[in-house]
Amino acid sequence: DAGVTQSPTHLIKTRGQQVTLRCSPKSGHDTVSWYQQALGQGPQFIFQYYEEEERQRGNFPDRFSGHQFPNYSSELNVNALLLGDSALYLCASSFGIGYEQYFGPGTRLTVT
Amino acid sequence: QKEVEQDPGPLSVPEGAIVSLNCTYSNSAFQYFMWYRQYSRKGPELLMYTYSSGNKEDGRFTAQVDKSSKYISLFIRDSQPSDSATYLCAMMAASGSRLTFGEGTQLTVNP
């Protein structure tokens, strides 16, 4: 049974560019949440997708957007990258409202 | 003030020691309490999940929640070098969706 998978593993981008990160949830899960984890900090909630709609959003600017596909996989898009966007981006999947969230290995984004 | 406070450590103990990890919180809406373990450069792994107040045991791990004090703990008995990792507490309101994390405690268990 495959767990949560994310791609790519690492990514280096330049300020001002745009990036797309991808996530496939654990088998049987229908909800995907995205988190940003800066070095030495706990993950910060970006948003959650359920039934292809954004259900809740954290305190992140509109440069961060997402999408969920009919097969429950999800994308996180970040526009106009800033140096401060450098972080580990984590995807978590769950069933329904999401009390038990299981995380993928993350995508490490470096903005230069 | 942060909603969830966690002592970042680092915490260093000898193998076999009992480890106590703690978090405090300020949001009374939190009803679900989790502990995650995160190895370096990996995603967090769900260890324990507790609803409301009380204790929950799973092998060498015991999670405690005291909602009256807004205080949660994770105890690790007979700690092993393989337990060396960052431990994150996380909480969720009954309405679900978002996890609010502490900043993590870095634990090293020395052989």
PDB file of C-alpha atoms in Angstrom:
ATOM      1  CA  ASP A   1       0.000   0.000   0.000  1.00  0.00           C
ATOM      2  CA  ALA A   2       1.700   3.165  -1.201  1.00  0.00           C
ATOM      3  CA  GLY A   3       1.856   6.050   1.209  1.00  0.00           C
ATOM      4  CA  VAL A   4       1.744   9.726   0.308  1.00  0.00           C
ATOM      5  CA  THR A   5       4.069  10.546  -2.564  1.00  0.00           C
ATOM      6  CA  GLN A   6       5.391  13.941  -3.626  1.00  0.00           C
ATOM      7  CA  SER A   7       7.351  15.203  -6.597  1.00  0.00           C
ATOM      8  CA  PRO A   8       9.868  16.521  -7.218  1.00  0.00           C
ATOM      9  CA  THR A   9      12.141  15.798  -4.248  1.00  0.00           C
ATOM     10  CA  HIS A  10      14.229  18.923  -4.667  1.00  0.00           C
ATOM     11  CA  LEU A  11      13.790  22.073  -6.700  1.00  0.00           C
ATOM     12  CA  ILE A  12      15.880  25.194  -7.222  1.00  0.00           C
ATOM     13  CA  LYS A  13      14.181  28.285  -8.619  1.00  0.00           C
ATOM     14  CA  THR A  14      15.038  31.947  -9.110  1.00  0.00           C
ATOM     15  CA  ARG A  15      13.173  34.863  -7.528  1.00  0.00           C
ATOM     16  CA  GLY A  16      10.113  35.832  -9.539  1.00  0.00           C
ATOM     17  CA  GLN A  17       9.650  32.430 -11.111  1.00  0.00           C
ATOM     18  CA  GLN A  18       6.669  30.116 -10.657  1.00  0.00           C
ATOM     19  CA  VAL A  19       6.716  26.554  -9.300  1.00  0.00           C
ATOM     20  CA  THR A  20       4.299  23.599  -9.238  1.00  0.00           C
ATOM     21  CA  LEU A  21       4.572  20.819  -6.667  1.00  0.00           C
ATOM     22  CA  ARG A  22       2.618  17.561  -6.881  1.00  0.00           C
ATOM     23  CA  CYS A  23       1.125  15.142  -4.365  1.00  0.00           C
ATOM     24  CA  SER A  24      -0.589  11.772  -4.569  1.00  0.00           C
ATOM     25  CA  PRO A  25      -2.517  10.796  -1.432  1.00  0.00           C
ATOM     26  CA  LYS A  26      -2.399   7.519   0.440  1.00  0.00           C
ATOM     27  CA  SER A  27      -4.713   4.874  -0.983  1.00  0.00           C
ATOM     28  CA  GLY A  28      -8.256   5.339   0.342  1.00  0.00           C
ATOM     29  CA  HIS A  29      -7.740   8.999   1.276  1.00  0.00           C
ATOM     30  CA  ASP A  30      -9.724  11.773  -0.373  1.00  0.00           C
ATOM     31  CA  THR A  31      -8.416  14.920   1.364  1.00  0.00           C
ATOM     32  CA  VAL A  32      -5.106  16.671   0.775  1.00  0.00           C
ATOM     33  CA  SER A  33      -3.539  19.368   2.947  1.00  0.00           C
ATOM     34  CA  TRP A  34      -0.419  21.377   2.188  1.00  0.00           C
ATOM     35  CA  TYR A  35       2.053  22.703   4.759  1.00  0.00           C
ATOM     36  CA  GLN A  36       5.196  24.821   4.594  1.00  0.00           C
ATOM     37  CA  GLN A  37       8.041  23.985   6.981  1.00  0.00           C
ATOM     38  CA  ALA A  38      10.886  26.464   7.358  1.00  0.00           C
ATOM     39  CA  LEU A  39      14.187  25.184   8.740  1.00  0.00           C
ATOM     40  CA  GLY A  40      13.958  24.577  12.491  1.00  0.00           C
ATOM     41  CA  GLN A  41      10.224  25.322  12.617  1.00  0.00           C
ATOM     42  CA  GLY A  42       7.026  23.311  12.761  1.00  0.00           C
ATOM     43  CA  PRO A  43       4.903  22.969   9.613  1.00  0.00           C
ATOM     44  CA  GLN A  44       2.527  25.840   8.834  1.00  0.00           C
ATOM     45  CA  PHE A  45      -0.864  25.087   7.250  1.00  0.00           C
ATOM     46  CA  ILE A  46      -1.304  26.497   3.733  1.00  0.00           C
ATOM     47  CA  PHE A  47      -4.666  25.042   2.630  1.00  0.00           C
ATOM     48  CA  GLN A  48      -6.742  21.881   2.370  1.00  0.00           C
ATOM     49  CA  TYR A  49      -8.577  20.380  -0.607  1.00  0.00           C
ATOM     50  CA  TYR A  50     -11.607  18.121  -0.421  1.00  0.00           C
ATOM     51  CA  GLU A  51     -13.926  17.181  -3.287  1.00  0.00           C
ATOM     52  CA  GLU A  52     -11.788  19.304  -5.623  1.00  0.00           C
ATOM     53  CA  GLU A  53     -12.462  22.475  -3.622  1.00  0.00           C
ATOM     54  CA  GLU A  54     -10.375  24.493  -1.192  1.00  0.00           C
ATOM     55  CA  ARG A  55     -12.005  23.816   2.174  1.00  0.00           C
ATOM     56  CA  GLN A  56      -9.812  25.928   4.446  1.00  0.00           C
ATOM     57  CA  ARG A  57      -6.883  28.255   4.009  1.00  0.00           C
ATOM     58  CA  GLY A  58      -4.107  29.383   6.307  1.00  0.00           C
ATOM     59  CA  ASN A  59      -2.413  32.756   6.470  1.00  0.00           C
ATOM     60  CA  PHE A  60      -0.674  32.625   3.106  1.00  0.00           C
ATOM     61  CA  PRO A  61      -0.895  35.174   0.263  1.00  0.00           C
ATOM     62  CA  ASP A  62      -2.768  34.597  -2.974  1.00  0.00           C
ATOM     63  CA  ARG A  63       0.541  33.736  -4.652  1.00  0.00           C
ATOM     64  CA  PHE A  64      -0.074  30.297  -3.188  1.00  0.00           C
ATOM     65  CA  SER A  65      -2.799  28.408  -5.018  1.00  0.00           C
ATOM     66  CA  GLY A  66      -3.769  24.813  -5.437  1.00  0.00           C
ATOM     67  CA  HIS A  67      -5.858  22.297  -7.223  1.00  0.00           C
ATOM     68  CA  GLN A  68      -7.252  18.845  -6.567  1.00  0.00           C
ATOM     69  CA  PHE A  69      -7.991  16.413  -9.365  1.00  0.00           C
ATOM     70  CA  PRO A  70     -10.791  13.827  -9.600  1.00  0.00           C
ATOM     71  CA  ASN A  71      -8.335  11.081  -8.592  1.00  0.00           C
ATOM     72  CA  TYR A  72      -7.665  13.080  -5.352  1.00  0.00           C
ATOM     73  CA  SER A  73      -4.114  14.032  -6.301  1.00  0.00           C
ATOM     74  CA  SER A  74      -3.203  17.662  -5.804  1.00  0.00           C
ATOM     75  CA  GLU A  75      -0.908  20.444  -6.962  1.00  0.00           C
ATOM     76  CA  LEU A  76       0.491  23.426  -5.108  1.00  0.00           C
ATOM     77  CA  ASN A  77       1.421  26.438  -7.236  1.00  0.00           C
ATOM     78  CA  VAL A  78       3.499  29.359  -6.030  1.00  0.00           C
ATOM     79  CA  ASN A  79       3.847  32.454  -8.213  1.00  0.00           C
ATOM     80  CA  ALA A  80       6.364  35.296  -8.064  1.00  0.00           C
ATOM     81  CA  LEU A  81       8.739  33.347  -5.822  1.00  0.00           C
ATOM     82  CA  LEU A  82      10.481  35.173  -2.982  1.00  0.00           C
ATOM     83  CA  LEU A  83      13.628  34.162  -1.132  1.00  0.00           C
ATOM     84  CA  GLY A  84      11.424  33.573   1.929  1.00  0.00           C
ATOM     85  CA  ASP A  85       9.513  30.851   0.089  1.00  0.00           C
ATOM     86  CA  SER A  86      12.519  28.558   0.492  1.00  0.00           C
ATOM     87  CA  ALA A  87      11.273  25.704   2.672  1.00  0.00           C
ATOM     88  CA  LEU A  88      10.197  22.083   2.815  1.00  0.00           C
ATOM     89  CA  TYR A  89       6.694  21.761   1.355  1.00  0.00           C
ATOM     90  CA  LEU A  90       4.740  18.913   2.839  1.00  0.00           C
ATOM     91  CA  CYS A  91       1.597  17.256   1.598  1.00  0.00           C
ATOM     92  CA  ALA A  92      -0.626  15.349   4.020  1.00  0.00           C
ATOM     93  CA  SER A  93      -3.545  13.115   3.138  1.00  0.00           C
ATOM     94  CA  SER A  94      -6.524  11.986   5.196  1.00  0.00           C
ATOM     95  CA  PHE A  95     -10.014  10.616   4.859  1.00  0.00           C
ATOM     96  CA  GLY A  96     -12.887  13.056   5.155  1.00  0.00           C
ATOM     97  CA  ILE A  97     -12.488  15.844   7.674  1.00  0.00           C
ATOM     98  CA  GLY A  98      -8.898  14.787   8.357  1.00  0.00           C
ATOM     99  CA  TYR A  99      -8.230  14.068  12.012  1.00  0.00           C
ATOM    100  CA  GLU A 100      -5.417  11.656  11.139  1.00  0.00           C
ATOM    101  CA  GLN A 101      -3.165  13.234   8.572  1.00  0.00           C
ATOM    102  CA  TYR A 102      -0.314  11.267   7.011  1.00  0.00           C
ATOM    103  CA  PHE A 103       2.578  13.169   5.485  1.00  0.00           C
ATOM    104  CA  GLY A 104       4.656  12.633   2.400  1.00  0.00           C
ATOM    105  CA  PRO A 105       8.442  13.061   2.289  1.00  0.00           C
ATOM    106  CA  GLY A 106       8.165  16.667   1.141  1.00  0.00           C
ATOM    107  CA  THR A 107       9.613  18.778  -1.644  1.00  0.00           C
ATOM    108  CA  ARG A 108      12.563  20.944  -0.695  1.00  0.00           C
ATOM    109  CA  LEU A 109      12.317  24.249  -2.559  1.00  0.00           C
ATOM    110  CA  THR A 110      15.281  26.603  -2.714  1.00  0.00           C
ATOM    111  CA  VAL A 111      14.759  30.099  -4.136  1.00  0.00           C
ATOM    112  CA  THR A 112      17.933  31.958  -5.156  1.00  0.00           C
TER     113      THR A 112
ATOM    114  CA  GLN B   1       1.706  34.607  21.503  1.00  0.00           C
ATOM    115  CA  LYS B   2       1.889  31.338  19.599  1.00  0.00           C
ATOM    116  CA  GLU B   3      -1.126  29.014  19.824  1.00  0.00           C
ATOM    117  CA  VAL B   4       1.169  26.050  20.569  1.00  0.00           C
ATOM    118  CA  GLU B   5       4.402  26.300  22.555  1.00  0.00           C
ATOM    119  CA  GLN B   6       7.008  23.546  22.554  1.00  0.00           C
ATOM    120  CA  ASP B   7      10.473  23.581  24.078  1.00  0.00           C
ATOM    121  CA  PRO B   8      12.827  23.251  21.084  1.00  0.00           C
ATOM    122  CA  GLY B   9      15.548  21.559  23.100  1.00  0.00           C
ATOM    123  CA  PRO B  10      17.891  20.085  22.059  1.00  0.00           C
ATOM    124  CA  LEU B  11      17.407  17.206  24.482  1.00  0.00           C
ATOM    125  CA  SER B  12      20.161  14.603  24.913  1.00  0.00           C
ATOM    126  CA  VAL B  13      19.632  11.428  26.983  1.00  0.00           C
ATOM    127  CA  PRO B  14      21.424   8.074  27.473  1.00  0.00           C
ATOM    128  CA  GLU B  15      19.990   4.916  25.972  1.00  0.00           C
ATOM    129  CA  GLY B  16      17.310   3.387  28.213  1.00  0.00           C
ATOM    130  CA  ALA B  17      16.233   6.695  29.739  1.00  0.00           C
ATOM    131  CA  ILE B  18      12.637   7.815  30.064  1.00  0.00           C
ATOM    132  CA  VAL B  19      12.005  10.865  27.896  1.00  0.00           C
ATOM    133  CA  SER B  20       9.318  13.454  28.554  1.00  0.00           C
ATOM    134  CA  LEU B  21       8.277  15.842  25.787  1.00  0.00           C
ATOM    135  CA  ASN B  22       5.732  18.580  26.400  1.00  0.00           C
ATOM    136  CA  CYS B  23       3.562  21.196  24.732  1.00  0.00           C
ATOM    137  CA  THR B  24       1.246  23.885  26.012  1.00  0.00           C
ATOM    138  CA  TYR B  25      -1.507  25.563  24.042  1.00  0.00           C
ATOM    139  CA  SER B  26      -3.822  28.528  24.316  1.00  0.00           C
ATOM    140  CA  ASN B  27      -6.727  27.695  21.986  1.00  0.00           C
ATOM    141  CA  SER B  28      -9.582  26.056  23.920  1.00  0.00           C
ATOM    142  CA  ALA B  29     -11.094  24.835  20.632  1.00  0.00           C
ATOM    143  CA  PHE B  30      -8.390  22.185  20.210  1.00  0.00           C
ATOM    144  CA  GLN B  31      -9.896  18.729  20.713  1.00  0.00           C
ATOM    145  CA  TYR B  32      -7.507  16.416  18.854  1.00  0.00           C
ATOM    146  CA  PHE B  33      -3.879  16.040  19.867  1.00  0.00           C
ATOM    147  CA  MET B  34      -1.147  14.348  17.876  1.00  0.00           C
ATOM    148  CA  TRP B  35       2.527  13.582  18.152  1.00  0.00           C
ATOM    149  CA  TYR B  36       4.659  13.287  15.054  1.00  0.00           C
ATOM    150  CA  ARG B  37       8.265  12.103  14.709  1.00  0.00           C
ATOM    151  CA  GLN B  38      10.415  13.654  12.006  1.00  0.00           C
ATOM    152  CA  TYR B  39      13.811  12.350  10.992  1.00  0.00           C
ATOM    153  CA  SER B  40      16.219  14.747   9.342  1.00  0.00           C
ATOM    154  CA  ARG B  41      15.088  15.819   5.869  1.00  0.00           C
ATOM    155  CA  LYS B  42      12.033  13.531   5.976  1.00  0.00           C
ATOM    156  CA  GLY B  43       8.288  14.091   6.330  1.00  0.00           C
ATOM    157  CA  PRO B  44       6.628  13.864   9.775  1.00  0.00           C
ATOM    158  CA  GLU B  45       5.425  10.402  10.828  1.00  0.00           C
ATOM    159  CA  LEU B  46       2.246  10.116  12.926  1.00  0.00           C
ATOM    160  CA  LEU B  47       3.071   8.428  16.260  1.00  0.00           C
ATOM    161  CA  MET B  48       0.088   8.973  18.534  1.00  0.00           C
ATOM    162  CA  TYR B  49      -3.375  10.466  18.213  1.00  0.00           C
ATOM    163  CA  THR B  50      -5.599  11.346  21.198  1.00  0.00           C
ATOM    164  CA  TYR B  51      -9.043  12.844  21.477  1.00  0.00           C
ATOM    165  CA  SER B  52      -9.747  15.197  24.398  1.00  0.00           C
ATOM    166  CA  SER B  53      -8.265  14.502  27.863  1.00  0.00           C
ATOM    167  CA  GLY B  54      -6.727  11.250  29.048  1.00  0.00           C
ATOM    168  CA  ASN B  55      -3.897   8.838  28.387  1.00  0.00           C
ATOM    169  CA  LYS B  56      -3.090   6.585  25.464  1.00  0.00           C
ATOM    170  CA  GLU B  57      -0.355   3.974  25.370  1.00  0.00           C
ATOM    171  CA  ASP B  58       1.286   2.323  22.364  1.00  0.00           C
ATOM    172  CA  GLY B  59       4.289   0.170  23.110  1.00  0.00           C
ATOM    173  CA  ARG B  60       7.043   2.326  24.590  1.00  0.00           C
ATOM    174  CA  PHE B  61       5.071   5.529  23.919  1.00  0.00           C
ATOM    175  CA  THR B  62       2.457   7.137  26.190  1.00  0.00           C
ATOM    176  CA  ALA B  63       0.545  10.295  25.307  1.00  0.00           C
ATOM    177  CA  GLN B  64      -1.182  12.366  27.979  1.00  0.00           C
ATOM    178  CA  VAL B  65      -3.615  15.241  27.536  1.00  0.00           C
ATOM    179  CA  ASP B  66      -4.716  17.585  30.332  1.00  0.00           C
ATOM    180  CA  LYS B  67      -7.241  19.988  28.803  1.00  0.00           C
ATOM    181  CA  SER B  68      -7.826  21.809  32.091  1.00  0.00           C
ATOM    182  CA  SER B  69      -4.169  22.870  32.088  1.00  0.00           C
ATOM    183  CA  LYS B  70      -3.886  23.042  28.273  1.00  0.00           C
ATOM    184  CA  TYR B  71      -0.870  20.743  28.505  1.00  0.00           C
ATOM    185  CA  ILE B  72       0.064  17.620  26.579  1.00  0.00           C
ATOM    186  CA  SER B  73       2.960  15.198  27.023  1.00  0.00           C
ATOM    187  CA  LEU B  74       4.636  12.330  25.240  1.00  0.00           C
ATOM    188  CA  PHE B  75       6.636   9.825  27.287  1.00  0.00           C
ATOM    189  CA  ILE B  76       9.128   7.442  25.697  1.00  0.00           C
ATOM    190  CA  ARG B  77      10.214   4.509  27.859  1.00  0.00           C
ATOM    191  CA  ASP B  78      13.467   2.585  27.345  1.00  0.00           C
ATOM    192  CA  SER B  79      14.615   5.106  24.760  1.00  0.00           C
ATOM    193  CA  GLN B  80      16.710   3.795  21.852  1.00  0.00           C
ATOM    194  CA  PRO B  81      19.228   5.518  19.549  1.00  0.00           C
ATOM    195  CA  SER B  82      16.679   4.995  16.752  1.00  0.00           C
ATOM    196  CA  ASP B  83      14.342   7.356  18.653  1.00  0.00           C
ATOM    197  CA  SER B  84      16.734  10.225  17.854  1.00  0.00           C
ATOM    198  CA  ALA B  85      14.617  12.641  15.826  1.00  0.00           C
ATOM    199  CA  THR B  86      12.573  15.827  16.112  1.00  0.00           C
ATOM    200  CA  TYR B  87       9.238  15.360  17.868  1.00  0.00           C
ATOM    201  CA  LEU B  88       6.379  17.637  16.879  1.00  0.00           C
ATOM    202  CA  CYS B  89       3.153  18.104  18.776  1.00  0.00           C
ATOM    203  CA  ALA B  90       0.113  19.067  16.701  1.00  0.00           C
ATOM    204  CA  MET B  91      -3.462  19.984  17.499  1.00  0.00           C
ATOM    205  CA  MET B  92      -6.777  20.320  15.705  1.00  0.00           C
ATOM    206  CA  ALA B  93     -10.161  21.804  16.533  1.00  0.00           C
ATOM    207  CA  ALA B  94     -13.300  19.664  16.318  1.00  0.00           C
ATOM    208  CA  SER B  95     -14.198  21.348  13.038  1.00  0.00           C
ATOM    209  CA  GLY B  96     -11.173  19.629  11.547  1.00  0.00           C
ATOM    210  CA  SER B  97      -8.948  20.521   8.609  1.00  0.00           C
ATOM    211  CA  ARG B  98      -5.889  22.349   9.869  1.00  0.00           C
ATOM    212  CA  LEU B  99      -3.176  21.001  12.149  1.00  0.00           C
ATOM    213  CA  THR B 100      -1.410  23.580  14.323  1.00  0.00           C
ATOM    214  CA  PHE B 101       2.110  22.464  15.185  1.00  0.00           C
ATOM    215  CA  GLY B 102       4.634  23.284  17.857  1.00  0.00           C
ATOM    216  CA  GLU B 103       8.127  24.096  16.615  1.00  0.00           C
ATOM    217  CA  GLY B 104       9.451  20.649  17.532  1.00  0.00           C
ATOM    218  CA  THR B 105      11.872  19.226  20.123  1.00  0.00           C
ATOM    219  CA  GLN B 106      15.126  17.741  18.852  1.00  0.00           C
ATOM    220  CA  LEU B 107      15.943  14.519  20.760  1.00  0.00           C
ATOM    221  CA  THR B 108      19.229  12.611  20.721  1.00  0.00           C
ATOM    222  CA  VAL B 109      19.508   9.231  22.449  1.00  0.00           C
ATOM    223  CA  ASN B 110      23.140   8.322  23.044  1.00  0.00           C
ATOM    224  CA  PRO B 111      24.241   4.642  22.990  1.00  0.00           C
TER     225      PRO B 111
END
